[in-house]
mmCIF file of C-alpha atoms and ligand atoms in Angstrom:
data_model
loop_
_atom_site.group_PDB
_atom_site.id
_atom_site.type_symbol
_atom_site.label_atom_id
_atom_site.label_comp_id
_atom_site.label_asym_id
_atom_site.label_seq_id
_atom_site.Cartn_x
_atom_site.Cartn_y
_atom_site.Cartn_z
ATOM 1 C CA MET T 1 0.309 -0.016 0.376
ATOM 2 C CA LYS T 2 2.704 1.761 1.195
ATOM 3 C CA PHE T 3 5.157 1.191 -2.551
ATOM 4 C CA LEU T 4 1.821 1.694 -4.492
ATOM 5 C CA TYR T 5 1.169 4.753 -2.643
ATOM 6 C CA CYS T 6 4.759 6.633 -3.125
ATOM 7 C CA LEU T 7 4.500 5.359 -6.896
ATOM 8 C CA LEU T 8 1.759 7.356 -7.420
ATOM 9 C CA GLN T 9 2.996 10.397 -5.782
ATOM 10 C CA ALA T 10 5.972 9.707 -8.087
ATOM 11 C CA VAL T 11 4.609 9.395 -11.364
ATOM 12 C CA VAL T 12 2.165 12.687 -9.924
ATOM 13 C CA VAL T 13 5.483 14.709 -9.140
ATOM 14 C CA PHE T 14 6.765 13.203 -12.743
ATOM 15 C CA ALA T 15 3.971 14.359 -14.370
ATOM 16 C CA ALA T 16 3.406 18.089 -12.596
ATOM 17 C CA GLY T 17 7.487 18.419 -13.643
ATOM 18 C CA ALA T 18 7.050 17.992 -17.692
ATOM 19 C CA VAL T 19 4.187 20.151 -18.264
ATOM 20 C CA ALA T 20 4.963 22.701 -14.935
ATOM 21 C CA GLN T 21 5.931 25.841 -16.450
ATOM 22 C CA ALA T 22 6.350 28.943 -14.058
ATOM 23 C CA ASN T 23 4.102 32.036 -13.157
ATOM 24 C CA PRO T 24 4.761 35.031 -15.653
ATOM 25 C CA GLY T 25 6.997 37.590 -13.404
ATOM 26 C CA ALA T 26 5.034 40.242 -11.271
ATOM 27 C CA CYS T 27 3.592 43.759 -12.487
ATOM 28 C CA SER T 28 2.282 46.782 -10.948
ATOM 29 C CA GLY T 29 -0.818 49.559 -11.377
ATOM 30 C CA HIS T 30 -1.876 48.695 -15.081
ATOM 31 C CA CYS T 31 -1.671 44.946 -16.102
ATOM 32 C CA TRP T 32 -4.736 44.954 -19.169
ATOM 33 C CA SER T 33 -2.886 43.764 -22.416
ATOM 34 C CA HIS T 34 -2.620 43.042 -25.591
ATOM 35 C CA ASP T 35 -0.706 42.007 -28.241
ATOM 36 C CA PRO T 36 1.698 43.693 -26.594
ATOM 37 C CA SER T 37 4.539 44.849 -27.198
ATOM 38 C CA VAL T 38 7.290 46.537 -25.186
ATOM 39 C CA ILE T 39 10.442 48.539 -25.934
ATOM 40 C CA ARG T 40 13.020 49.599 -23.506
ATOM 41 C CA ARG T 41 14.243 53.576 -24.205
ATOM 42 C CA ALA T 42 17.316 54.026 -24.815
ATOM 43 C CA SER T 43 17.690 57.217 -23.809
ATOM 44 C CA ASP T 44 16.060 56.755 -20.238
ATOM 45 C CA GLY T 45 15.796 53.166 -19.390
ATOM 46 C CA ALA T 46 11.989 53.672 -19.343
ATOM 47 C CA TYR T 47 9.947 51.092 -20.570
ATOM 48 C CA PHE T 48 6.774 51.600 -22.914
ATOM 49 C CA ARG T 49 4.633 48.690 -23.804
ATOM 50 C CA PHE T 50 1.469 49.616 -26.768
ATOM 51 C CA GLU T 51 -1.499 47.010 -26.869
ATOM 52 C CA THR T 52 -4.574 46.572 -29.871
ATOM 53 C CA GLY T 53 -7.149 48.318 -29.104
ATOM 54 C CA SER T 54 -8.349 51.700 -29.672
ATOM 55 C CA LEU T 55 -6.441 54.021 -31.201
ATOM 56 C CA ILE T 56 -3.334 51.804 -29.708
ATOM 57 C CA GLY T 57 -3.173 52.624 -25.770
ATOM 58 C CA ILE T 58 0.757 53.499 -24.567
ATOM 59 C CA TRP T 59 1.603 52.817 -20.701
ATOM 60 C CA LYS T 60 5.181 53.713 -19.146
ATOM 61 C CA ALA T 61 7.142 52.290 -16.598
ATOM 62 C CA PRO T 62 10.516 52.587 -14.801
ATOM 63 C CA ASP T 63 10.938 49.061 -14.349
ATOM 64 C CA LEU T 64 9.738 46.080 -16.553
ATOM 65 C CA THR T 65 7.838 45.004 -13.266
ATOM 66 C CA GLY T 66 5.880 47.948 -13.306
ATOM 67 C CA PRO T 67 4.209 50.656 -11.477
ATOM 68 C CA TRP T 68 2.362 51.302 -15.229
ATOM 69 C CA GLU T 69 0.835 53.892 -16.460
ATOM 70 C CA TYR T 70 -1.301 54.863 -19.073
ATOM 71 C CA GLN T 71 0.552 57.185 -21.288
ATOM 72 C CA GLY T 72 -2.845 58.605 -23.892
ATOM 73 C CA PRO T 73 -3.193 56.911 -27.283
ATOM 74 C CA ALA T 74 -0.743 56.472 -29.514
ATOM 75 C CA ILE T 75 -2.788 57.703 -32.355
ATOM 76 C CA PRO T 76 -5.743 59.528 -31.725
ATOM 77 C CA ALA T 77 -7.449 60.508 -34.906
ATOM 78 C CA GLY T 78 -6.928 57.122 -36.453
ATOM 79 C CA SER T 79 -5.444 55.989 -39.414
ATOM 80 C CA ILE T 80 -5.175 57.664 -42.119
ATOM 81 C CA ILE T 81 -6.058 54.240 -43.994
ATOM 82 C CA ASP T 82 -8.924 54.364 -45.453
ATOM 83 C CA LEU T 83 -10.577 51.171 -44.912
ATOM 84 C CA PRO T 84 -13.013 50.012 -42.032
ATOM 85 C CA GLY T 85 -11.187 48.872 -38.463
ATOM 86 C CA ASN T 86 -8.831 52.304 -38.581
ATOM 87 C CA ASP T 87 -10.011 53.397 -35.824
ATOM 88 C CA ASP T 88 -9.650 50.605 -33.803
ATOM 89 C CA LEU T 89 -5.960 49.376 -34.024
ATOM 90 C CA TRP T 90 -4.488 46.461 -34.007
ATOM 91 C CA ALA T 91 -1.014 44.812 -32.263
ATOM 92 C CA PRO T 92 1.478 46.710 -32.284
ATOM 93 C CA ASP T 93 5.358 46.303 -33.684
ATOM 94 C CA VAL T 94 7.148 49.339 -31.951
ATOM 95 C CA ARG T 95 11.626 49.392 -32.790
ATOM 96 C CA LEU T 96 14.301 51.633 -33.277
ATOM 97 C CA VAL T 97 15.133 52.181 -36.650
ATOM 98 C CA ASP T 98 18.429 55.168 -37.819
ATOM 99 C CA GLY T 99 16.810 57.162 -34.343
ATOM 100 C CA THR T 100 13.580 56.714 -34.990
ATOM 101 C CA TYR T 101 10.267 54.593 -33.322
ATOM 102 C CA ILE T 102 8.559 53.271 -36.031
ATOM 103 C CA MET T 103 5.564 51.297 -34.808
ATOM 104 C CA TYR T 104 3.957 48.657 -36.875
ATOM 105 C CA TYR T 105 -0.191 48.110 -36.627
ATOM 106 C CA THR T 106 -2.609 46.972 -38.596
ATOM 107 C CA VAL T 107 -6.430 48.144 -40.138
ATOM 108 C CA SER T 108 -9.071 45.815 -40.074
ATOM 109 C CA THR T 109 -11.797 44.158 -38.479
ATOM 110 C CA PHE T 110 -12.082 41.241 -36.474
ATOM 111 C CA GLY T 111 -12.483 37.672 -39.514
ATOM 112 C CA VAL T 112 -11.782 39.385 -42.276
ATOM 113 C CA GLN T 113 -8.405 40.403 -44.620
ATOM 114 C CA ASN T 114 -9.509 43.381 -45.681
ATOM 115 C CA SER T 115 -6.296 45.029 -44.188
ATOM 116 C CA ALA T 116 -3.308 46.552 -44.031
ATOM 117 C CA ILE T 117 -0.754 47.310 -42.185
ATOM 118 C CA GLY T 118 0.217 51.293 -41.000
ATOM 119 C CA TYR T 119 3.294 52.790 -39.633
ATOM 120 C CA ALA T 120 3.396 56.248 -37.427
ATOM 121 C CA THR T 121 6.907 57.398 -36.074
ATOM 122 C CA SER T 122 7.696 59.244 -33.365
ATOM 123 C CA PRO T 123 11.684 60.885 -32.227
ATOM 124 C CA ASP T 124 11.203 59.317 -28.551
ATOM 125 C CA MET T 125 7.640 57.128 -28.016
ATOM 126 C CA GLU T 126 5.409 59.250 -25.072
ATOM 127 C CA ALA T 127 2.273 60.258 -25.627
ATOM 128 C CA GLY T 128 1.898 62.855 -28.524
ATOM 129 C CA SER T 129 5.158 62.357 -30.371
ATOM 130 C CA TRP T 130 3.613 60.318 -32.669
ATOM 131 C CA THR T 131 3.063 60.885 -36.366
ATOM 132 C CA ASP T 132 0.987 58.430 -38.280
ATOM 133 C CA ARG T 133 2.521 57.751 -41.573
ATOM 134 C CA GLY T 134 -0.611 55.116 -43.402
ATOM 135 C CA HIS T 135 0.272 52.666 -45.146
ATOM 136 C CA THR T 136 3.863 50.485 -45.084
ATOM 137 C CA GLY T 137 2.580 48.776 -48.406
ATOM 138 C CA ILE T 138 1.964 45.480 -46.484
ATOM 139 C CA SER T 139 -1.847 44.674 -47.250
ATOM 140 C CA SER T 140 -4.510 41.843 -48.270
ATOM 141 C CA ARG T 141 -8.236 41.667 -49.286
ATOM 142 C CA GLU T 142 -10.866 38.518 -49.923
ATOM 143 C CA GLY T 143 -9.089 35.464 -51.084
ATOM 144 C CA ASP T 144 -5.327 35.970 -50.972
ATOM 145 C CA ASP T 145 -3.926 33.003 -49.342
ATOM 146 C CA PHE T 146 -2.907 35.395 -45.891
ATOM 147 C CA ASN T 147 -4.572 38.526 -44.166
ATOM 148 C CA ALA T 148 -1.996 41.151 -43.545
ATOM 149 C CA ILE T 149 -2.067 41.824 -39.540
ATOM 150 C CA ASP T 150 -0.187 41.324 -37.182
ATOM 151 C CA ALA T 151 3.497 42.514 -38.199
ATOM 152 C CA SER T 152 6.846 41.465 -36.765
ATOM 153 C CA LEU T 153 9.943 43.975 -38.098
ATOM 154 C CA MET T 154 13.197 41.842 -38.194
ATOM 155 C CA ARG T 155 16.731 43.212 -40.102
ATOM 156 C CA ASP T 156 19.141 40.723 -41.756
ATOM 157 C CA ILE T 157 22.606 40.765 -38.957
ATOM 158 C CA SER T 158 24.466 39.560 -42.709
ATOM 159 C CA THR T 159 22.723 42.044 -44.992
ATOM 160 C CA SER T 160 21.726 44.324 -43.314
ATOM 161 C CA ALA T 161 18.519 43.718 -45.101
ATOM 162 C CA TYR T 162 14.753 44.595 -43.678
ATOM 163 C CA SER T 163 11.593 42.282 -43.300
ATOM 164 C CA VAL T 164 8.094 42.048 -42.417
ATOM 165 C CA THR T 165 7.073 39.220 -40.434
ATOM 166 C CA PHE T 166 3.131 39.010 -40.714
ATOM 167 C CA GLY T 167 -0.225 37.528 -40.470
ATOM 168 C CA SER T 168 -2.099 35.365 -40.344
ATOM 169 C CA PHE T 169 -4.395 32.334 -40.304
ATOM 170 C CA TRP T 170 -4.846 31.416 -44.379
ATOM 171 C CA GLY T 171 -1.875 29.904 -45.406
ATOM 172 C CA GLY T 172 0.343 31.199 -41.886
ATOM 173 C CA ILE T 173 2.643 33.182 -41.910
ATOM 174 C CA PHE T 174 4.400 35.029 -44.377
ATOM 175 C CA GLN T 175 7.201 37.458 -44.653
ATOM 176 C CA ILE T 176 7.688 40.207 -47.171
ATOM 177 C CA PRO T 177 10.995 42.535 -47.667
ATOM 178 C CA MET T 178 11.553 46.301 -46.881
ATOM 179 C CA GLU T 179 12.968 49.358 -48.414
ATOM 180 C CA GLY T 180 15.855 50.470 -46.331
ATOM 181 C CA ASP T 181 14.331 52.608 -44.567
ATOM 182 C CA ALA T 182 11.700 49.176 -43.257
ATOM 183 C CA THR T 183 8.743 51.861 -43.746
ATOM 184 C CA THR T 184 7.873 51.095 -47.297
ATOM 185 C CA ALA T 185 7.159 47.026 -49.359
ATOM 186 C CA ALA T 186 9.588 45.507 -51.874
ATOM 187 C CA GLY T 187 9.025 42.699 -53.149
ATOM 188 C CA GLN T 188 5.928 40.100 -52.711
ATOM 189 C CA PRO T 189 4.991 38.391 -49.598
ATOM 190 C CA PHE T 190 5.856 34.831 -48.859
ATOM 191 C CA ASN T 191 5.068 31.878 -46.577
ATOM 192 C CA ILE T 192 6.924 30.712 -43.274
ATOM 193 C CA ALA T 193 4.878 28.793 -41.722
ATOM 194 C CA HIS T 194 1.715 26.976 -42.048
ATOM 195 C CA ASN T 195 -0.260 24.660 -39.770
ATOM 196 C CA SER T 196 -2.474 21.841 -42.298
ATOM 197 C CA THR T 197 -4.266 20.956 -39.279
ATOM 198 C CA GLY T 198 -8.006 22.528 -38.536
ATOM 199 C CA ALA T 199 -8.247 26.510 -39.170
ATOM 200 C CA ASN T 200 -4.776 27.465 -39.990
ATOM 201 C CA ALA T 201 -4.944 28.595 -36.598
ATOM 202 C CA ILE T 202 -1.418 30.310 -36.159
ATOM 203 C CA GLU T 203 -0.883 34.149 -36.112
ATOM 204 C CA GLY T 204 0.726 37.237 -34.317
ATOM 205 C CA PRO T 205 4.560 35.776 -36.033
ATOM 206 C CA PHE T 206 7.655 37.538 -33.921
ATOM 207 C CA VAL T 207 10.962 36.856 -35.060
ATOM 208 C CA HIS T 208 14.000 37.440 -32.600
ATOM 209 C CA GLU T 209 17.756 36.869 -33.703
ATOM 210 C CA ARG T 210 20.285 34.641 -31.408
ATOM 211 C CA ASP T 211 23.630 33.644 -31.764
ATOM 212 C CA GLY T 212 24.090 33.730 -36.238
ATOM 213 C CA TRP T 213 20.031 31.429 -35.960
ATOM 214 C CA TYR T 214 16.125 33.361 -36.626
ATOM 215 C CA TYR T 215 13.840 32.451 -34.159
ATOM 216 C CA LEU T 216 10.301 32.732 -34.897
ATOM 217 C CA PHE T 217 7.457 32.872 -32.518
ATOM 218 C CA PHE T 218 4.028 32.787 -33.003
ATOM 219 C CA SER T 219 1.198 32.308 -31.466
ATOM 220 C CA SER T 220 -1.336 28.452 -32.441
ATOM 221 C CA GLY T 221 -4.981 28.701 -31.415
ATOM 222 C CA GLN T 222 -8.288 30.284 -30.576
ATOM 223 C CA CYS T 223 -6.683 33.714 -28.811
ATOM 224 C CA CYS T 224 -10.081 34.997 -27.408
ATOM 225 C CA GLY T 225 -13.774 35.133 -26.325
ATOM 226 C CA TYR T 226 -12.944 32.224 -23.864
ATOM 227 C CA ASP T 227 -16.380 33.829 -21.944
ATOM 228 C CA THR T 228 -18.493 33.695 -24.891
ATOM 229 C CA ASP T 229 -16.865 30.955 -27.319
ATOM 230 C CA PHE T 230 -15.040 28.847 -24.531
ATOM 231 C CA PRO T 231 -12.474 25.875 -26.886
ATOM 232 C CA ALA T 232 -11.726 23.178 -26.819
ATOM 233 C CA PRO T 233 -9.504 21.708 -25.106
ATOM 234 C CA GLY T 234 -6.339 22.576 -26.299
ATOM 235 C CA GLU T 235 -6.967 24.459 -28.971
ATOM 236 C CA GLU T 236 -6.644 27.869 -27.105
ATOM 237 C CA TYR T 237 -4.122 30.596 -27.398
ATOM 238 C CA LYS T 238 0.077 29.470 -27.170
ATOM 239 C CA ILE T 239 3.499 30.188 -28.180
ATOM 240 C CA TYR T 240 5.371 27.554 -30.378
ATOM 241 C CA VAL T 241 9.259 28.773 -31.901
ATOM 242 C CA CYS T 242 10.923 27.294 -34.926
ATOM 243 C CA ARG T 243 13.763 28.286 -36.470
ATOM 244 C CA SER T 244 16.029 29.326 -39.143
ATOM 245 C CA ARG T 245 20.011 29.943 -39.998
ATOM 246 C CA SER T 246 18.283 32.748 -42.566
ATOM 247 C CA VAL T 247 15.667 35.276 -41.366
ATOM 248 C CA GLY T 248 13.366 33.811 -43.919
ATOM 249 C CA GLY T 249 13.949 30.489 -43.085
ATOM 250 C CA PRO T 250 13.564 27.587 -43.838
ATOM 251 C CA TYR T 251 12.086 27.493 -40.324
ATOM 252 C CA VAL T 252 12.453 23.987 -38.579
ATOM 253 C CA ASP T 253 11.288 23.034 -34.548
ATOM 254 C CA ARG T 254 14.221 21.202 -32.353
ATOM 255 C CA ASN T 255 13.243 18.123 -33.611
ATOM 256 C CA GLY T 256 13.501 19.023 -36.951
ATOM 257 C CA VAL T 257 10.483 19.000 -38.193
ATOM 258 C CA SER T 258 9.226 21.388 -41.282
ATOM 259 C CA CYS T 259 7.234 24.545 -39.069
ATOM 260 C CA LEU T 260 5.985 25.441 -43.302
ATOM 261 C CA THR T 261 5.266 21.831 -44.471
ATOM 262 C CA GLY T 262 5.269 19.661 -41.450
ATOM 263 C CA ASN T 263 2.615 21.532 -39.294
ATOM 264 C CA GLY T 264 6.095 21.961 -37.154
ATOM 265 C CA GLY T 265 6.468 23.978 -33.439
ATOM 266 C CA THR T 266 8.793 23.778 -30.594
ATOM 267 C CA LEU T 267 5.869 25.081 -27.459
ATOM 268 C CA VAL T 268 7.014 27.336 -24.955
ATOM 269 C CA LEU T 269 4.018 28.494 -23.268
ATOM 270 C CA GLY T 270 0.796 26.820 -22.932
ATOM 271 C CA SER T 271 -1.439 27.080 -19.935
ATOM 272 C CA HIS T 272 -0.970 25.932 -16.212
ATOM 273 C CA GLY T 273 -1.990 26.986 -13.160
ATOM 274 C CA PHE T 274 -3.683 29.926 -13.406
ATOM 275 C CA VAL T 275 -2.583 31.381 -16.705
ATOM 276 C CA PHE T 276 -4.976 30.700 -20.156
ATOM 277 C CA GLY T 277 -4.006 31.017 -23.402
ATOM 278 C CA PRO T 278 -0.718 32.702 -23.306
ATOM 279 C CA GLY T 279 -0.276 34.709 -26.788
ATOM 280 C CA GLY T 280 0.800 37.778 -28.526
ATOM 281 C CA GLN T 281 4.102 37.186 -27.536
ATOM 282 C CA GLY T 282 6.731 39.591 -28.430
ATOM 283 C CA VAL T 283 10.364 39.222 -26.436
ATOM 284 C CA LEU T 284 12.467 41.844 -25.453
ATOM 285 C CA SER T 285 16.742 41.776 -25.217
ATOM 286 C CA ASP T 286 17.160 43.176 -21.423
ATOM 287 C CA PRO T 287 19.961 45.022 -20.386
ATOM 288 C CA SER T 288 19.041 43.439 -16.323
ATOM 289 C CA TYR T 289 16.757 40.572 -17.280
ATOM 290 C CA GLY T 290 18.314 38.978 -20.507
ATOM 291 C CA THR T 291 15.976 38.275 -22.597
ATOM 292 C CA VAL T 292 12.881 38.573 -21.691
ATOM 293 C CA LEU T 293 9.510 36.760 -23.644
ATOM 294 C CA TYR T 294 6.394 38.867 -23.276
ATOM 295 C CA TYR T 295 2.504 37.642 -23.625
ATOM 296 C CA HIS T 296 -1.108 38.127 -22.757
ATOM 297 C CA TYR T 297 -2.190 35.689 -20.747
ATOM 298 C CA ALA T 298 -6.145 34.887 -19.431
ATOM 299 C CA HIS T 299 -5.444 34.652 -15.375
ATOM 300 C CA THR T 300 -8.356 32.033 -14.172
ATOM 301 C CA ASP T 301 -8.869 34.177 -10.663
ATOM 302 C CA ILE T 302 -9.508 37.685 -12.725
ATOM 303 C CA GLY T 303 -11.976 36.730 -15.219
ATOM 304 C CA ILE T 304 -11.491 34.774 -18.542
ATOM 305 C CA ARG T 305 -12.893 38.093 -21.014
ATOM 306 C CA ASP T 306 -10.760 39.751 -23.314
ATOM 307 C CA ALA T 307 -11.611 42.606 -21.068
ATOM 308 C CA ASP T 308 -9.664 40.612 -18.606
ATOM 309 C CA TYR T 309 -6.282 39.679 -19.969
ATOM 310 C CA GLN T 310 -2.846 40.766 -17.676
ATOM 311 C CA PHE T 311 0.192 41.657 -18.938
ATOM 312 C CA GLY T 312 2.617 38.078 -18.085
ATOM 313 C CA TRP T 313 6.389 38.209 -19.165
ATOM 314 C CA ASN T 314 9.046 35.220 -18.037
ATOM 315 C CA THR T 315 12.885 35.177 -18.762
ATOM 316 C CA LEU T 316 14.212 32.896 -21.471
ATOM 317 C CA SER T 317 17.090 30.727 -20.737
ATOM 318 C CA TRP T 318 19.214 28.756 -23.631
ATOM 319 C CA ASN T 319 19.132 24.971 -23.886
ATOM 320 C CA ASP T 320 20.874 23.784 -27.574
ATOM 321 C CA GLY T 321 19.824 26.620 -28.823
ATOM 322 C CA TRP T 322 16.361 26.251 -27.997
ATOM 323 C CA PRO T 323 14.543 28.943 -26.017
ATOM 324 C CA THR T 324 12.491 27.591 -22.590
ATOM 325 C CA VAL T 325 10.473 29.978 -19.890
ATOM 326 C CA SER T 326 11.476 30.511 -16.652
HETATM 327 C C1 LIG P 1 -1.716 23.151 -35.371
HETATM 328 O O1 LIG P 1 -3.014 23.047 -35.383
HETATM 329 C C2 LIG P 1 -4.305 21.650 -34.459
HETATM 330 C C3 LIG P 1 -5.242 22.223 -34.814
HETATM 331 O O2 LIG P 1 -5.451 22.863 -34.403
HETATM 332 C C4 LIG P 1 -3.321 22.593 -33.303
HETATM 333 O O3 LIG P 1 -4.082 21.496 -31.846
HETATM 334 C C5 LIG P 1 -1.459 22.341 -33.163
HETATM 335 O O4 LIG P 1 -1.414 22.606 -31.155
HETATM 336 C C6 LIG P 1 -1.072 22.985 -33.602
HETATM 337 N N1 LIG P 1 0.271 22.943 -34.235
HETATM 338 C C7 LIG P 1 0.787 24.691 -34.608
HETATM 339 C C8 LIG P 1 2.570 24.068 -33.921
HETATM 340 O O5 LIG P 1 0.573 25.502 -34.744
#
């Protein structure tokens, strides 16, 4: 009996160990989040967090942990792009390019392919400092193999060429080369990741470079609406990674399975404990915390509505060249 109990306990501990993931790092102040983009200002070390919704809200904090304070909308008049959804902008990605902060944003409506990626610029990221510049030239319409949403900028470390990775649902994650100033599309989009099972529910890509490898993080599954449309088990949002020696691919997962033709992807963060449906992620190289994975998630003690989502972050450890949440 005792032996059986111990054995059972060992099995339980092992099972828990196999799936255990660290809780999110601390967050104080205003921690509501949806598709966050986090960047540390080089001049003074202040942290800025940009979020999906209305006119792209700006939150600012002295540390990644907070206290986060709301500053106002980045694009108060809405986007000058003439499309439905231009007063409800999504999925910001903010980067420093040649001394200017560039924010990529999405104009779309939920589940519709009539979409465009626009951009705005600022010298310092503060509320009131952003100038909307409109279209990047990345767009989609009904019948395309992709949806022009969820931009992520990357610079090739050997050629210095910029590209934007984006999408999607439909055919999955795509990439497009950009002009030298990173603001205008300069070529045709091509597919870099795809999931042929289910609804091809992969989106929200973020490309991170480390030691000559490009890491493609993406969100897979159902992002939203958990209170009204609870997903089948395991089909809620979660974060996968694939990697490649070249920013344009081919991307494979940890087992060498193609992320374009083999439905590959290595799970980085899924639901665990009070964390449900983490996604909308990005990666920050931070001088004090190291490499940080940040994301939004539903905190099951707070609520599972979109309006309840919280900002989460964890440091990443690297084992054999693959990231794990620590
Ligand atoms: C691919 O889609 C299936 C069905 O929705 C899902 O269960 C699986 O986790 C997805 N895998 C990736 C790598 O996105």
